[in-house]
mmCIF file of C-alpha atoms in Angstrom:
data_model
loop_
_atom_site.group_PDB
_atom_site.id
_atom_site.type_symbol
_atom_site.label_atom_id
_atom_site.label_comp_id
_atom_site.label_asym_id
_atom_site.label_seq_id
_atom_site.Cartn_x
_atom_site.Cartn_y
_atom_site.Cartn_z
ATOM 1 C CA ILE A 648 -0.039 -0.028 -0.029
ATOM 2 C CA GLY A 649 1.421 3.352 -1.177
ATOM 3 C CA ALA A 650 4.421 1.774 -2.553
ATOM 4 C CA THR A 651 5.795 1.639 -6.278
ATOM 5 C CA VAL A 652 4.709 -1.812 -7.874
ATOM 6 C CA PHE A 653 7.513 -3.074 -10.281
ATOM 7 C CA PRO A 654 7.286 -5.772 -12.912
ATOM 8 C CA THR A 655 7.447 -9.328 -12.163
ATOM 9 C CA GLY A 656 10.620 -11.197 -11.780
ATOM 10 C CA LEU A 657 10.565 -12.802 -15.062
ATOM 11 C CA SER A 658 10.032 -9.301 -16.729
ATOM 12 C CA GLN A 659 13.097 -7.888 -14.433
ATOM 13 C CA GLY A 660 15.412 -10.749 -15.735
ATOM 14 C CA SER A 661 14.506 -10.146 -19.232
ATOM 15 C CA THR A 662 16.383 -6.664 -19.001
ATOM 16 C CA TRP A 663 19.712 -8.432 -18.512
ATOM 17 C CA ASN A 664 20.574 -4.902 -16.876
ATOM 18 C CA PRO A 665 22.137 -5.346 -13.311
ATOM 19 C CA GLN A 666 22.258 -1.730 -12.625
ATOM 20 C CA LEU A 667 18.775 -1.323 -13.260
ATOM 21 C CA ILE A 668 17.680 -4.125 -10.843
ATOM 22 C CA GLN A 669 20.238 -2.439 -8.292
ATOM 23 C CA GLN A 670 18.258 0.928 -8.687
ATOM 24 C CA MET A 671 14.998 -0.674 -8.498
ATOM 25 C CA ALA A 672 16.290 -2.412 -5.197
ATOM 26 C CA GLN A 673 17.316 0.582 -3.989
ATOM 27 C CA ILE A 674 13.765 2.329 -4.304
ATOM 28 C CA ILE A 675 12.300 -0.756 -2.955
ATOM 29 C CA ALA A 676 14.526 -0.538 0.315
ATOM 30 C CA LEU A 677 13.710 2.989 0.825
ATOM 31 C CA GLU A 678 9.909 2.568 0.519
ATOM 32 C CA THR A 679 10.171 -0.160 2.639
ATOM 33 C CA ARG A 680 12.143 1.766 5.260
ATOM 34 C CA LEU A 681 9.690 4.736 5.165
ATOM 35 C CA GLN A 682 6.892 2.205 5.976
ATOM 36 C CA GLY A 683 8.965 1.241 9.133
ATOM 37 C CA ALA A 684 10.191 -2.401 8.028
ATOM 38 C CA HIS A 685 13.782 -3.408 8.125
ATOM 39 C CA ILE A 686 13.613 -6.563 6.010
ATOM 40 C CA GLY A 687 12.755 -7.571 2.529
ATOM 41 C CA TYR A 688 11.810 -10.941 1.132
ATOM 42 C CA GLY A 689 13.799 -11.267 -2.145
ATOM 43 C CA PRO A 690 15.315 -11.775 -4.365
ATOM 44 C CA ILE A 691 13.969 -14.844 -5.727
ATOM 45 C CA LEU A 692 16.916 -16.972 -6.848
ATOM 46 C CA ASP A 693 14.864 -20.141 -8.125
ATOM 47 C CA LEU A 694 15.735 -21.384 -11.231
ATOM 48 C CA ALA A 695 12.633 -21.845 -13.500
ATOM 49 C CA ARG A 696 13.275 -25.222 -14.989
ATOM 50 C CA GLU A 697 9.966 -26.581 -14.612
ATOM 51 C CA PRO A 698 7.371 -24.747 -16.902
ATOM 52 C CA ARG A 699 4.444 -26.188 -15.026
ATOM 53 C CA TRP A 700 5.449 -24.519 -11.578
ATOM 54 C CA SER A 701 3.036 -21.924 -10.480
ATOM 55 C CA ARG A 702 5.716 -19.534 -9.492
ATOM 56 C CA VAL A 703 7.727 -19.207 -12.629
ATOM 57 C CA GLU A 704 6.998 -15.334 -12.971
ATOM 58 C CA GLU A 705 8.581 -14.714 -9.797
ATOM 59 C CA THR A 706 12.113 -15.942 -11.123
ATOM 60 C CA PHE A 707 14.704 -13.946 -12.998
ATOM 61 C CA GLY A 708 14.266 -16.806 -15.578
ATOM 62 C CA GLU A 709 16.149 -20.130 -15.980
ATOM 63 C CA ASP A 710 19.902 -19.209 -16.237
ATOM 64 C CA PRO A 711 21.887 -19.546 -13.056
ATOM 65 C CA PHE A 712 24.714 -16.894 -14.422
ATOM 66 C CA LEU A 713 22.083 -14.286 -14.964
ATOM 67 C CA ILE A 714 20.074 -14.912 -11.889
ATOM 68 C CA SER A 715 23.378 -14.683 -9.917
ATOM 69 C CA LYS A 716 24.195 -11.202 -11.385
ATOM 70 C CA LEU A 717 20.812 -9.880 -10.909
ATOM 71 C CA GLY A 718 20.459 -11.359 -7.623
ATOM 72 C CA VAL A 719 23.849 -9.692 -6.305
ATOM 73 C CA SER A 720 22.690 -6.328 -7.826
ATOM 74 C CA PHE A 721 19.134 -6.728 -5.815
ATOM 75 C CA VAL A 722 20.979 -7.676 -2.595
ATOM 76 C CA VAL A 723 23.322 -4.928 -2.858
ATOM 77 C CA GLY A 724 20.322 -2.377 -3.670
ATOM 78 C CA LEU A 725 18.455 -3.404 -0.878
ATOM 79 C CA GLN A 726 21.293 -3.785 1.812
ATOM 80 C CA GLY A 727 23.464 -0.739 0.464
ATOM 81 C CA ASP A 728 26.603 -0.289 2.484
ATOM 82 C CA GLU A 729 25.242 0.181 6.010
ATOM 83 C CA ALA A 730 21.966 -1.314 7.345
ATOM 84 C CA LYS A 731 21.510 1.290 9.840
ATOM 85 C CA SER A 732 21.503 4.101 7.083
ATOM 86 C CA GLY A 733 17.590 4.564 7.281
ATOM 87 C CA ARG A 734 17.546 3.653 3.696
ATOM 88 C CA ASN A 735 18.493 0.168 3.448
ATOM 89 C CA VAL A 736 16.753 -3.098 4.701
ATOM 90 C CA TYR A 737 18.088 -6.602 4.990
ATOM 91 C CA SER A 738 17.806 -8.689 2.044
ATOM 92 C CA THR A 739 16.449 -12.270 2.245
ATOM 93 C CA PRO A 740 17.158 -14.342 -0.951
ATOM 94 C CA LYS A 741 14.930 -17.274 -1.463
ATOM 95 C CA HIS A 742 14.034 -20.083 -1.700
ATOM 96 C CA PHE A 743 17.177 -22.136 -0.651
ATOM 97 C CA VAL A 744 17.181 -24.547 -2.547
ATOM 98 C CA SER A 745 15.967 -26.225 -5.946
ATOM 99 C CA TYR A 746 12.438 -24.877 -5.211
ATOM 100 C CA GLY A 747 11.779 -24.287 -9.031
ATOM 101 C CA VAL A 748 12.088 -28.028 -10.005
ATOM 102 C CA PRO A 749 9.211 -29.461 -8.109
ATOM 103 C CA VAL A 750 8.129 -32.906 -9.158
ATOM 104 C CA GLY A 751 4.985 -32.498 -11.736
ATOM 105 C CA GLY A 752 5.124 -28.859 -11.326
ATOM 106 C CA HIS A 753 3.558 -28.867 -8.279
ATOM 107 C CA ASN A 754 4.464 -26.040 -5.498
ATOM 108 C CA GLY A 755 6.121 -27.464 -2.748
ATOM 109 C CA GLN A 756 6.677 -30.905 -4.006
ATOM 110 C CA GLN A 757 10.092 -32.813 -3.544
ATOM 111 C CA ALA A 758 13.026 -31.748 -6.016
ATOM 112 C CA ILE A 759 14.680 -34.861 -7.350
ATOM 113 C CA ILE A 760 18.061 -33.597 -8.507
ATOM 114 C CA GLY A 761 21.651 -34.700 -8.856
ATOM 115 C CA GLU A 762 24.643 -33.224 -7.017
ATOM 116 C CA ARG A 763 26.164 -31.810 -10.185
ATOM 117 C CA ALA A 764 22.828 -29.675 -11.141
ATOM 118 C CA LEU A 765 22.238 -28.892 -7.620
ATOM 119 C CA PHE A 766 25.877 -27.400 -7.125
ATOM 120 C CA SER A 767 26.494 -26.087 -10.390
ATOM 121 C CA ASP A 768 23.152 -24.468 -11.206
ATOM 122 C CA HIS A 769 20.745 -24.146 -8.301
ATOM 123 C CA LEU A 770 23.302 -23.260 -5.683
ATOM 124 C CA MET A 771 25.403 -20.728 -7.718
ATOM 125 C CA PRO A 772 23.210 -17.783 -7.243
ATOM 126 C CA PHE A 773 22.944 -18.391 -3.428
ATOM 127 C CA LYS A 774 26.836 -18.578 -3.180
ATOM 128 C CA GLU A 775 27.116 -15.289 -5.188
ATOM 129 C CA VAL A 776 24.956 -13.430 -2.880
ATOM 130 C CA THR A 777 26.427 -14.892 0.152
ATOM 131 C CA GLU A 778 30.070 -13.627 -1.308
ATOM 132 C CA ALA A 779 28.284 -10.430 -1.667
ATOM 133 C CA GLY A 780 27.486 -10.073 1.975
ATOM 134 C CA VAL A 781 23.874 -11.115 2.326
ATOM 135 C CA LYS A 782 22.729 -11.274 5.900
ATOM 136 C CA THR A 783 19.394 -13.540 5.906
ATOM 137 C CA VAL A 784 18.334 -16.665 3.692
ATOM 138 C CA MET A 785 14.804 -18.344 3.403
ATOM 139 C CA THR A 786 14.716 -21.907 2.841
ATOM 140 C CA SER A 787 12.355 -23.495 0.527
ATOM 141 C CA TYR A 788 9.298 -25.664 1.284
ATOM 142 C CA ASN A 789 10.287 -28.547 -0.385
ATOM 143 C CA SER A 790 12.500 -31.527 0.133
ATOM 144 C CA ILE A 791 15.573 -32.296 -1.893
ATOM 145 C CA ASP A 792 15.891 -35.771 -2.617
ATOM 146 C CA GLY A 793 13.895 -36.789 0.216
ATOM 147 C CA ILE A 794 15.351 -34.314 2.835
ATOM 148 C CA THR A 795 13.327 -31.542 3.967
ATOM 149 C CA ALA A 796 15.044 -28.218 3.128
ATOM 150 C CA THR A 797 14.409 -26.557 6.406
ATOM 151 C CA SER A 798 16.338 -29.303 8.092
ATOM 152 C CA HIS A 799 18.925 -30.168 5.464
ATOM 153 C CA LYS A 800 22.002 -30.454 7.560
ATOM 154 C CA HIS A 801 24.513 -30.667 4.576
ATOM 155 C CA LEU A 802 23.146 -27.725 2.671
ATOM 156 C CA LEU A 803 22.353 -25.297 5.546
ATOM 157 C CA LYS A 804 25.282 -26.236 7.820
ATOM 158 C CA ASP A 805 28.049 -27.804 5.928
ATOM 159 C CA VAL A 806 27.811 -25.907 2.518
ATOM 160 C CA LEU A 807 26.171 -22.518 3.469
ATOM 161 C CA ARG A 808 27.726 -21.808 6.829
ATOM 162 C CA ASP A 809 31.000 -23.759 6.774
ATOM 163 C CA GLN A 810 32.008 -23.808 3.260
ATOM 164 C CA TRP A 811 30.631 -20.328 2.117
ATOM 165 C CA GLY A 812 30.929 -18.770 5.679
ATOM 166 C CA PHE A 813 27.489 -17.449 5.836
ATOM 167 C CA ASP A 814 26.861 -16.026 9.415
ATOM 168 C CA GLY A 815 23.492 -14.630 9.110
ATOM 169 C CA PHE A 816 20.195 -16.254 10.007
ATOM 170 C CA VAL A 817 17.938 -18.486 8.204
#
């Protein structure tokens, strides 16, 4: 209410313009702060690899490189250099991880995915935003090869925290 409405993530992704995405995120951050909030739930870093999935339009697309670059720009735009600036909010990239490849295209269904695709494609955007200094991450609502994402020790602790050095909150 009372804030700017921007195009969907898929439309944003079609720009292939990281600077424009960063400017948009700066506006979102300022408007969010002016309404009294301190955190933003984005960017969506899911890869749109299952066309039947009902949330495809929320993503930047299907390419992990593009999603990584736009995701970093979105995070930097929201968070800025100083969270206490009065102009910035914490960014919460989502959905960690492989939410965009649910079985049968049904939202929240498990992702059956191999290690190579998981690490080379789906985790790439999250690794990039972690290196850019993101402070929060939202897990996905699915399971990955039968392990619930919200309690996936290997991905949340071993990879996100220990290997990548993420020290924010999930």
